[in-house]
Short mmCIF file of C-alpha atoms in Angstrom, two decimals:
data_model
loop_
_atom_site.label_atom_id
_atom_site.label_comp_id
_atom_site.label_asym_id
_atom_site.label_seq_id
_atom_site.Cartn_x
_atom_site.Cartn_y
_atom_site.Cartn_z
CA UNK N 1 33.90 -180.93 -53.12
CA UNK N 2 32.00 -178.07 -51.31
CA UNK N 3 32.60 -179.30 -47.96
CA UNK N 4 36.66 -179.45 -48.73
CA UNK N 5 36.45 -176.00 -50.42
CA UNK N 6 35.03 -174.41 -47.01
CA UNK N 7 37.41 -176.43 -44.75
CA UNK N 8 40.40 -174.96 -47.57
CA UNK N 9 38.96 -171.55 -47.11
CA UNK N 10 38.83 -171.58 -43.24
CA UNK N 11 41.72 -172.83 -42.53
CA UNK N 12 43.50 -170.14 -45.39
CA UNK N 13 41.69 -167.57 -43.42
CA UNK N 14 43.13 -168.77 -40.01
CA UNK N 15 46.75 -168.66 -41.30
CA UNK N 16 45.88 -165.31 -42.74
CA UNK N 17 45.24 -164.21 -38.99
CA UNK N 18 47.97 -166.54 -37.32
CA UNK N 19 50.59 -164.58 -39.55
CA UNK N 20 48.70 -161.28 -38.81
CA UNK N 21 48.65 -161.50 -35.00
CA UNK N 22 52.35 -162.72 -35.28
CA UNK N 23 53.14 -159.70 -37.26
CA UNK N 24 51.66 -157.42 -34.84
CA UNK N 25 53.09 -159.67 -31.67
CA UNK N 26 56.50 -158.69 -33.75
CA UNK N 27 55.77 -155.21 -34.06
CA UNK N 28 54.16 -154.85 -30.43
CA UNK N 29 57.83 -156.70 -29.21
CA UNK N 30 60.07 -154.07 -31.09
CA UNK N 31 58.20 -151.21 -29.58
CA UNK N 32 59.24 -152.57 -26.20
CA UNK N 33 62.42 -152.80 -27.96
CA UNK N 34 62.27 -149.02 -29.12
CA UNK N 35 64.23 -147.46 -25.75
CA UNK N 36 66.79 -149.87 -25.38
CA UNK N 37 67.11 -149.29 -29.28
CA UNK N 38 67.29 -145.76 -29.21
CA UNK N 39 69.40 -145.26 -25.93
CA UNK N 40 72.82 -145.10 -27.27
CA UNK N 41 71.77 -142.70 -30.11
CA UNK N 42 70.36 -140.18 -27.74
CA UNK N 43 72.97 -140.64 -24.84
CA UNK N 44 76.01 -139.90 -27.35
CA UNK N 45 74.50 -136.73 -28.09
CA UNK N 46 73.05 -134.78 -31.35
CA UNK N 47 76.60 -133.03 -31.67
CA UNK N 48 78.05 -136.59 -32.04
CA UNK N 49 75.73 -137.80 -34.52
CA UNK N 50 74.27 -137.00 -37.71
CA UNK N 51 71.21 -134.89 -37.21
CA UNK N 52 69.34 -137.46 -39.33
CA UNK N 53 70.35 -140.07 -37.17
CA UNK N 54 69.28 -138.42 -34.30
CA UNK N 55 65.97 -137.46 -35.74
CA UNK N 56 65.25 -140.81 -36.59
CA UNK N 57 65.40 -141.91 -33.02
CA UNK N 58 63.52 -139.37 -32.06
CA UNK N 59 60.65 -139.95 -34.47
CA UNK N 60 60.84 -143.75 -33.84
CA UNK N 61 60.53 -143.03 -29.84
CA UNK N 62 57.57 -140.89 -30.99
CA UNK N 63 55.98 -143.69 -33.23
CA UNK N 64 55.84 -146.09 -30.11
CA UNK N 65 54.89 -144.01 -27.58
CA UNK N 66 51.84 -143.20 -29.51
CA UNK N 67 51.06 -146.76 -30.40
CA UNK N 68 51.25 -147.45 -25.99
CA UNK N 69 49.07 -144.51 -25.79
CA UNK N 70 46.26 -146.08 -28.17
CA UNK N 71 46.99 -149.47 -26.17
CA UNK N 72 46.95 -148.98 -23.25
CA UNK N 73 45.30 -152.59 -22.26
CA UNK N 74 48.73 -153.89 -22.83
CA UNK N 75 50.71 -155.10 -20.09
CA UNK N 76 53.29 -152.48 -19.38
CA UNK N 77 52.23 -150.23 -21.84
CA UNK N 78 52.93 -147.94 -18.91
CA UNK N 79 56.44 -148.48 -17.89
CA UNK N 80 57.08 -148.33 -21.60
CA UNK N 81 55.69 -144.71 -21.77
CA UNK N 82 57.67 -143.54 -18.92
CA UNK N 83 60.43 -144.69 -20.48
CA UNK N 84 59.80 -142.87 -23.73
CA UNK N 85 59.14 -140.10 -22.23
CA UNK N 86 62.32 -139.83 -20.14
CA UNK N 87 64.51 -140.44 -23.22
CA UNK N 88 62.30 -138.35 -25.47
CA UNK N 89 62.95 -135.59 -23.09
CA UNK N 90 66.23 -135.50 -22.85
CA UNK N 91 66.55 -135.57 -26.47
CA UNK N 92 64.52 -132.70 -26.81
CA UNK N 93 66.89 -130.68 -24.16
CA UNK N 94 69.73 -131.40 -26.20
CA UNK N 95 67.98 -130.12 -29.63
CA UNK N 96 67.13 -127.06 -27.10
CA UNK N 97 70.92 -126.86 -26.35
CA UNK N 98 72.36 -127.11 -30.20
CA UNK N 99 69.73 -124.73 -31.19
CA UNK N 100 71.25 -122.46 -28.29
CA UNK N 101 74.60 -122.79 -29.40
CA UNK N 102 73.95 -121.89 -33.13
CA UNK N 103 72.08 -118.94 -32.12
CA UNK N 104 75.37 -118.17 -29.59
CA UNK N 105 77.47 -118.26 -33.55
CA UNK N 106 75.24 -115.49 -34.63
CA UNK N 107 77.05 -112.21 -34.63
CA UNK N 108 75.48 -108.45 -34.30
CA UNK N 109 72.89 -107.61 -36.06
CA UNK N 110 74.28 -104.12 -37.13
CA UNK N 111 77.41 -103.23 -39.03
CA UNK N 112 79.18 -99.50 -39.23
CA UNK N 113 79.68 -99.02 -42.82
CA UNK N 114 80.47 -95.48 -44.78
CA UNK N 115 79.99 -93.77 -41.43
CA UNK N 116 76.59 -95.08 -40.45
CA UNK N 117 75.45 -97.90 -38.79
CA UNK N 118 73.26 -100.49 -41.08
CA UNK N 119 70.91 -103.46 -39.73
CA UNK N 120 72.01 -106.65 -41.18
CA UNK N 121 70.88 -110.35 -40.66
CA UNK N 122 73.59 -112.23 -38.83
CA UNK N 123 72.34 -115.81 -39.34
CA UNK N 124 74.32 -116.90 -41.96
CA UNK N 125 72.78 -119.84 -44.67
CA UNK N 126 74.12 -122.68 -43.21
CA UNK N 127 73.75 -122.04 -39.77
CA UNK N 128 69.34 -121.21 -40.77
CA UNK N 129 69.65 -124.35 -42.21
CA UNK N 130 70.50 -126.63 -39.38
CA UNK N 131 68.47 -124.16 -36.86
CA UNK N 132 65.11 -124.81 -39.59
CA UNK N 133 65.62 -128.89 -38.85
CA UNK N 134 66.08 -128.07 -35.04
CA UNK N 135 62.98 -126.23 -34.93
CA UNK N 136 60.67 -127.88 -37.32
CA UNK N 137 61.54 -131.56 -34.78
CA UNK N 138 60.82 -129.66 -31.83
CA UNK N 139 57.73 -127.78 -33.12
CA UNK N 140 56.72 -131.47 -33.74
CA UNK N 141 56.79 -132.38 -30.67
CA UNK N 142 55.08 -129.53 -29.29
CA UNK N 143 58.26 -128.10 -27.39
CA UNK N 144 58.27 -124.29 -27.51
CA UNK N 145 60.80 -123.62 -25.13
CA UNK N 146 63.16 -122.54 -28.43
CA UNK N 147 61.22 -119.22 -29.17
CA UNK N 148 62.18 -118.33 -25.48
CA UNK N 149 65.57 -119.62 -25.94
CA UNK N 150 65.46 -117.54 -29.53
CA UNK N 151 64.79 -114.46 -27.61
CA UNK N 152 66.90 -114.92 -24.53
CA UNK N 153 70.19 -115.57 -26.55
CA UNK N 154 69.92 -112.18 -29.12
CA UNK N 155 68.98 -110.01 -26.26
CA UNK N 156 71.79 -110.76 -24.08
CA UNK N 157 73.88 -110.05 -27.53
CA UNK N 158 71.91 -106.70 -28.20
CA UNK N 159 72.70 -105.75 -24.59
CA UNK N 160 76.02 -106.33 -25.30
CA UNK N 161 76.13 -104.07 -28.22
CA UNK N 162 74.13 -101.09 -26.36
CA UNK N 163 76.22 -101.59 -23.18
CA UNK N 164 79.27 -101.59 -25.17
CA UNK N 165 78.09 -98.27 -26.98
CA UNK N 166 77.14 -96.24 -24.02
CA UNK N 167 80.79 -97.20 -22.81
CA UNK N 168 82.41 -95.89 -26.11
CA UNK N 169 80.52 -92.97 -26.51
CA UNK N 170 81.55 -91.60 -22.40
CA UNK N 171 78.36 -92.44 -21.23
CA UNK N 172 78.13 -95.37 -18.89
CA UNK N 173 79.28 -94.11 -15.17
CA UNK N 174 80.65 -96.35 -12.46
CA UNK N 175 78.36 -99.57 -11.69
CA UNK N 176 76.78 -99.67 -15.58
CA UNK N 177 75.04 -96.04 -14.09
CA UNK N 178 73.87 -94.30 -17.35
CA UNK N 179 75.25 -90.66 -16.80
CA UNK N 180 72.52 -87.86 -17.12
CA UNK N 181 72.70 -84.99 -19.36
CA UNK N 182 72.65 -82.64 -16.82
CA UNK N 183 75.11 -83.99 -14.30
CA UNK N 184 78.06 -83.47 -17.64
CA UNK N 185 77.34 -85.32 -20.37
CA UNK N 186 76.16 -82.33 -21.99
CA UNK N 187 78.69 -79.39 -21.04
CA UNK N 188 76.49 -76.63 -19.44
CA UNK N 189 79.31 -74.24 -18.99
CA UNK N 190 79.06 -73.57 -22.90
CA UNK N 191 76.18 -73.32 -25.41
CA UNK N 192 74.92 -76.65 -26.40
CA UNK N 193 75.11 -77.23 -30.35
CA UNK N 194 72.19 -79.45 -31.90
CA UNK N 195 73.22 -82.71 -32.87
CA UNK N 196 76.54 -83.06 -30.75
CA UNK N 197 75.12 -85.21 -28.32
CA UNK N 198 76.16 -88.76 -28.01
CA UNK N 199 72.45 -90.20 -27.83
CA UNK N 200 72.39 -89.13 -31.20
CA UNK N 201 74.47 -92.27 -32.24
CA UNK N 202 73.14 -94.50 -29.25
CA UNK N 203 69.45 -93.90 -30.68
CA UNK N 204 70.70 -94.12 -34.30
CA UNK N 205 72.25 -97.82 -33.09
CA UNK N 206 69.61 -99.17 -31.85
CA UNK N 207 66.99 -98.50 -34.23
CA UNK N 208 69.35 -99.89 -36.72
CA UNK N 209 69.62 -103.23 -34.14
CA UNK N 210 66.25 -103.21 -34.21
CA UNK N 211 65.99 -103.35 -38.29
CA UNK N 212 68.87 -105.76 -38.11
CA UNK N 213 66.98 -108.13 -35.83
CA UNK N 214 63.72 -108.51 -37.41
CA UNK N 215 65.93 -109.30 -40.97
CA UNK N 216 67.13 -112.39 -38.92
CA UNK N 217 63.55 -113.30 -36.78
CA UNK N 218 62.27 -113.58 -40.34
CA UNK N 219 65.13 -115.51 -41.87
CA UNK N 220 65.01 -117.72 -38.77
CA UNK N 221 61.09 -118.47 -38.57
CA UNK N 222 60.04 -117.78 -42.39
CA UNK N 223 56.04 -117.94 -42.39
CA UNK N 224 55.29 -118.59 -38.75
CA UNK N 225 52.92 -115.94 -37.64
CA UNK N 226 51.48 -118.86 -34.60
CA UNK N 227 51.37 -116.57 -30.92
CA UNK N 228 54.62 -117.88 -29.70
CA UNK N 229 56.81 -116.74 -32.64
CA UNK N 230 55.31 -113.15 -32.40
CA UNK N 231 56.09 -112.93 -28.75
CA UNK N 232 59.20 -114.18 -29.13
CA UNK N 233 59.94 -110.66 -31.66
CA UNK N 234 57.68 -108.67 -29.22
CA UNK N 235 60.02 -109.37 -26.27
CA UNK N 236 62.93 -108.68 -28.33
CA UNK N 237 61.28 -105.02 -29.23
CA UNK N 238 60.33 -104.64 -25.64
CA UNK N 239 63.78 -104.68 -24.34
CA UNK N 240 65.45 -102.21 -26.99
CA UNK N 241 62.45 -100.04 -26.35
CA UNK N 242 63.01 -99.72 -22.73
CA UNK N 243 67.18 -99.85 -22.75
CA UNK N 244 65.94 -96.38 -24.69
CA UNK N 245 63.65 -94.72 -23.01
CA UNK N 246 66.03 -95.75 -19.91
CA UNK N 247 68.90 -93.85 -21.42
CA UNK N 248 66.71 -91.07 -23.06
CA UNK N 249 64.52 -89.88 -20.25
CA UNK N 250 67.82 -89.74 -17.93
CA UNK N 251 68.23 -85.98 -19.62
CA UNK N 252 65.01 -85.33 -17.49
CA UNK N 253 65.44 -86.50 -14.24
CA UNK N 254 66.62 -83.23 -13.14
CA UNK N 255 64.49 -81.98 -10.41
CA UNK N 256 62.19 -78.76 -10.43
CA UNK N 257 65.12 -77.31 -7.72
CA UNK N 258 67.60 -77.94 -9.18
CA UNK N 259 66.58 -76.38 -12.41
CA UNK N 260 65.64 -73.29 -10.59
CA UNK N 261 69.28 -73.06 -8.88
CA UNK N 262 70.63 -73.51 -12.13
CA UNK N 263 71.94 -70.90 -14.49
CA UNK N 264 70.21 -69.26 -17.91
CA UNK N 265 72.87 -70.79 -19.93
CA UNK N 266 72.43 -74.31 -18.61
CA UNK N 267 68.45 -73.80 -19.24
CA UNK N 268 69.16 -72.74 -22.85
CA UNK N 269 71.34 -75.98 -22.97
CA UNK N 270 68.89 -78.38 -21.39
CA UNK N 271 65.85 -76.71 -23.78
CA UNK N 272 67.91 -76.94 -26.55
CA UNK N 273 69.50 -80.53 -25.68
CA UNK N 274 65.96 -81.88 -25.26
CA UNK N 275 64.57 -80.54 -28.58
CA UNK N 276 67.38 -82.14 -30.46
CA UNK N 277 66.90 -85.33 -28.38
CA UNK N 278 62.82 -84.95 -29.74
CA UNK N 279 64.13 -84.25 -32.82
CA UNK N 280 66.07 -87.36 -33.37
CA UNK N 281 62.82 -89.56 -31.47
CA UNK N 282 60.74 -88.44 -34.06
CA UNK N 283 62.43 -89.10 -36.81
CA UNK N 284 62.54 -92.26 -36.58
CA UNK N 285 59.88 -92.80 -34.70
CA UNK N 286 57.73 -94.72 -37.00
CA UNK N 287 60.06 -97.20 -37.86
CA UNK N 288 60.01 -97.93 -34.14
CA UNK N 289 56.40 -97.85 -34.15
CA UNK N 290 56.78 -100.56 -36.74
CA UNK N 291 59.03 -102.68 -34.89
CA UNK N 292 56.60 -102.19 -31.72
CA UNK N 293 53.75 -103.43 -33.84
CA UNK N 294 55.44 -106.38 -35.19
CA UNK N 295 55.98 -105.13 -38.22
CA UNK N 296 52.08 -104.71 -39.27
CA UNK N 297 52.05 -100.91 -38.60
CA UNK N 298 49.48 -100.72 -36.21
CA UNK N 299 50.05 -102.20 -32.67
CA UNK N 300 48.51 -105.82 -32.00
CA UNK N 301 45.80 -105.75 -29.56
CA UNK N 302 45.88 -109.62 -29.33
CA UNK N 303 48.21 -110.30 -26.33
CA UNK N 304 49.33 -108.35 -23.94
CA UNK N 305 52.90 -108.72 -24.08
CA UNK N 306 52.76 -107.25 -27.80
CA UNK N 307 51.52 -104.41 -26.71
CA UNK N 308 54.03 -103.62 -23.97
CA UNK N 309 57.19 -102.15 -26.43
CA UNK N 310 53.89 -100.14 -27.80
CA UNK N 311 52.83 -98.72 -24.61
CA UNK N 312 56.41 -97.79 -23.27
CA UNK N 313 56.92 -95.83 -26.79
CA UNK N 314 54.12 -93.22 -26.43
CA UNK N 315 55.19 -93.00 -22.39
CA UNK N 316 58.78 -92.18 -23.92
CA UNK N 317 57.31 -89.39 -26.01
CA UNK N 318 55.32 -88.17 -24.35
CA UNK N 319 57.85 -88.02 -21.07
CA UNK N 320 60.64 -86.20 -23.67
CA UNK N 321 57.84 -83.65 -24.83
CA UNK N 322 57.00 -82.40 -21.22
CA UNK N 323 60.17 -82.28 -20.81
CA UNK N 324 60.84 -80.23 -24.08
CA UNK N 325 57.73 -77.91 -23.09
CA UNK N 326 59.01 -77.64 -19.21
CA UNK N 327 62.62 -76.44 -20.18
CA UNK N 328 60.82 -73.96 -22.40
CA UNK N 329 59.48 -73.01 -19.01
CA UNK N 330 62.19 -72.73 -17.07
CA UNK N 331 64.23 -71.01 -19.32
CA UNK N 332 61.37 -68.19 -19.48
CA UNK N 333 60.93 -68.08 -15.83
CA UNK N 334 64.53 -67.77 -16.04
CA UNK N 335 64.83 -64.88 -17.91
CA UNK N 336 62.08 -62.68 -16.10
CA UNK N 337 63.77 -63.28 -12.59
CA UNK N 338 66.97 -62.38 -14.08
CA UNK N 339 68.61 -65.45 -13.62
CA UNK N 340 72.51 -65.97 -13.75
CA UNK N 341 74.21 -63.32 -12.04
CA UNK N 342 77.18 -61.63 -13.10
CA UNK N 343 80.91 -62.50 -12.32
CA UNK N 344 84.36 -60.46 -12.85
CA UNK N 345 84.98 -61.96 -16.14
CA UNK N 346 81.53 -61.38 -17.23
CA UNK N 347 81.61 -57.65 -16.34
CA UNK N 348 83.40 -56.90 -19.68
CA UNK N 349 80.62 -58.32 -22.39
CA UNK N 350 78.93 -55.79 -23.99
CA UNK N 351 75.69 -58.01 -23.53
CA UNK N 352 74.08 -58.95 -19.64
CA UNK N 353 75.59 -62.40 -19.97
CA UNK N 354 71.37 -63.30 -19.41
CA UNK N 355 70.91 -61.71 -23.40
CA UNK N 356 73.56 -63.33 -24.91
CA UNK N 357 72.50 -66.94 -23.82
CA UNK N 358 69.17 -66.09 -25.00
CA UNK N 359 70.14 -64.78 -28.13
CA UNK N 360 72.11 -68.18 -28.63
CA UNK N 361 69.30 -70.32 -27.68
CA UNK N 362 66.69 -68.16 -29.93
CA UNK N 363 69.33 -68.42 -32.96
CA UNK N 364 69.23 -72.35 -32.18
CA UNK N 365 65.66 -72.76 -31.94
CA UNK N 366 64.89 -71.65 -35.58
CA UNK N 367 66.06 -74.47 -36.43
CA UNK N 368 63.88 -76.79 -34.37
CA UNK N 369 60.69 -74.78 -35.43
CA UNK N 370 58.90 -77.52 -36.99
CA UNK N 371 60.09 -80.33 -34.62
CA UNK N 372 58.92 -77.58 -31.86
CA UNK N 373 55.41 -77.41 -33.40
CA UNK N 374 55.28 -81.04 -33.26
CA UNK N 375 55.83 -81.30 -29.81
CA UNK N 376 53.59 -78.53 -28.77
CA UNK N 377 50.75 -80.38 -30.89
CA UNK N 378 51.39 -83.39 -28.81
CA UNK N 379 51.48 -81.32 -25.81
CA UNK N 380 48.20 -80.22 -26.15
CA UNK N 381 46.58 -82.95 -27.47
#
């Protein structure tokens, strides 16, 4: 009986492995199979299929090309990788382009509401939804080209929004030139009155875009603090930071001459102008310095590019405080040489024309006294 037992037992054992190698010659056959199979649910397009549908061809190209990888000693294995990889490709560029086009239904991330502009997430529930499948599939197969893509599309909308602002608000010249304050934005032929300049509601905009836009970056990548999410934010801050201190430094690009040929009134203006202009910069300041630091309060030292918004933030204040402390200046030097000479109509003021200007501006600059002391304290530090 023994020797019929261990014939039994070796020949069970060989149709154990007969039906395993067939298995496996099965499974080896289909992932040959897997492009052909997969084709017409990646050519017709993500849009025209379910996104499940499309996943699942996606994670079934996946499945075989890592089983070629680990197999290489197969005949062909090769050809079949290329041909994953081709497909798998272009089904990745098409996740790339639906994720574009639902950040494209995104609106601004700012409304004006009760007179004031308010920050607001524009990514509405259904449209995270769909965007959280897109970029969990692709962060699965290590594509990061939708954090640049993330970026890319809400800047070009948040340069839309500032563009359209400095347009509304008079200050966009011919050829998208930003106007300077002291070529007419700000009237010099009468005395300047804190907080009538338009900046004031450009600044107050974008801060507010700003606030608006890291509501949605969090909505959109909830819990992803990985390098290439926090560049994606930092390039976002970067650009809002510099459309500003483009448009805020223009009020001192005024040369040294051209100050000196002006007039006491227009230096009581432009000293005045530029205080309110500090003013407003540092009152908000920290929130900015916030945004600049990715929202940690202190600014990251880990990669450069989070440190550029940062570093163009401290060259904007301190550019707007020399400024502040050189129209002080000017406005002195001003007054000793006896700037602004008289004309027919001004003959008749009981005040040299040069007093009454000052007067105005010293009235005025009571009420930037601590805003003043601020700036003199960064001066001189």
């Amino acid at each position: 009986m023994r020797p019929i037992q261990d014939a039994t037992e070796h020949l069970s054992r060989a149709k154990r492995n007969i039906t395993l190698a067939v298995v496996e010659i099965e499974r080896t056959h289909e992932y040959f199979r897997i492009s052909s199979m997969c084709y017409d649910v990646i050519n017709a397009g993500i849009k025209s299929r379910s996104y499940t549908e499309f996943f699942d061809a996606m994670e079934r190209l996946s499945s075989a090309r890592k089983f070629f990888i680990a197999h290489r000693e197969i005949k062909s294995s090769g050809t079949a990788i290329m041909n994953i990889d081709q497909l798998l490709k272009r089904a990745l560029n098409m996740c790339l382009a639906e994720m574009q086009s639902l950040l494209e239904l995104c609106g601004d991330s700012v409304e004006f509401t009760e007179g004031a502009y308010q920050g607001v997430n524009p990514m509405e529930d259904e449209i995270a939804e769909s965007f959280h499948e897109l970029s969990t599939t692709l962060n699965n197969n290590n594509e990061m080209g939708y954090f640049e893509a993330y970026s890319t599309v809400r800047i070009d909308n948040i340069r839309k929004q500032l563009d359209s602002s400095l347009r509304h608000l008079g200050l966009a010249g011919t050829g998208g030139k930003v106007l300077l304050a002291m070529d007419g934005i700000a009237p010099m032929n009468v005395p300047y009155v804190p907080g009538s300049h338009p900046l004031q509601q450009y600044y107050t905009l974008a801060v507010e875009i700003l606030a608006g836009e890291e509501l949605m970056w969090a909505f959109a990548f909830p819990n992803d603090s990985s390098e290439e999410n926090l560049t994606c934010f930092a390039n976002i801050v970067h650009f809002v930071v510099s459309e500003l201190a483009q448009v805020l430094t223009a009020v001192s690009r005024d040369s040294k001459e051209s100050a000196k040929r002006a007039g006491v009134l227009s230096q009581s203006n432009a000293l005045l102008l530029r205080l309110d202009l500090m003013d407003l910069l540092l009152s908000r300041y920290d929130e900015l310095k916030e945004h600049a630091a990715l929202g940690n309060g202190q600014p990251n030292t880990g990669a450069a590019d989070h440190n550029r918004a940062y570093a163009e933030l401290l060259q904007l204040r301190s550019q707007l405080v020399e400024t502040s402390m050189g129209s002080a200046t000017d406005m002195l030097e001003g007054v000793i040489l006896g700037m602004g000479p008289l004309s027919s109509a001004q003959d008749t003021c009981d005040l040299h024309p040069v007093t009454g200007h000052v007067l105005h501006c010293a009235k005025e600059l009571a009420t930037f006294k601590s805003v003043y002391g601020r700036v003199y304290i960064i001066f001189v530090s």
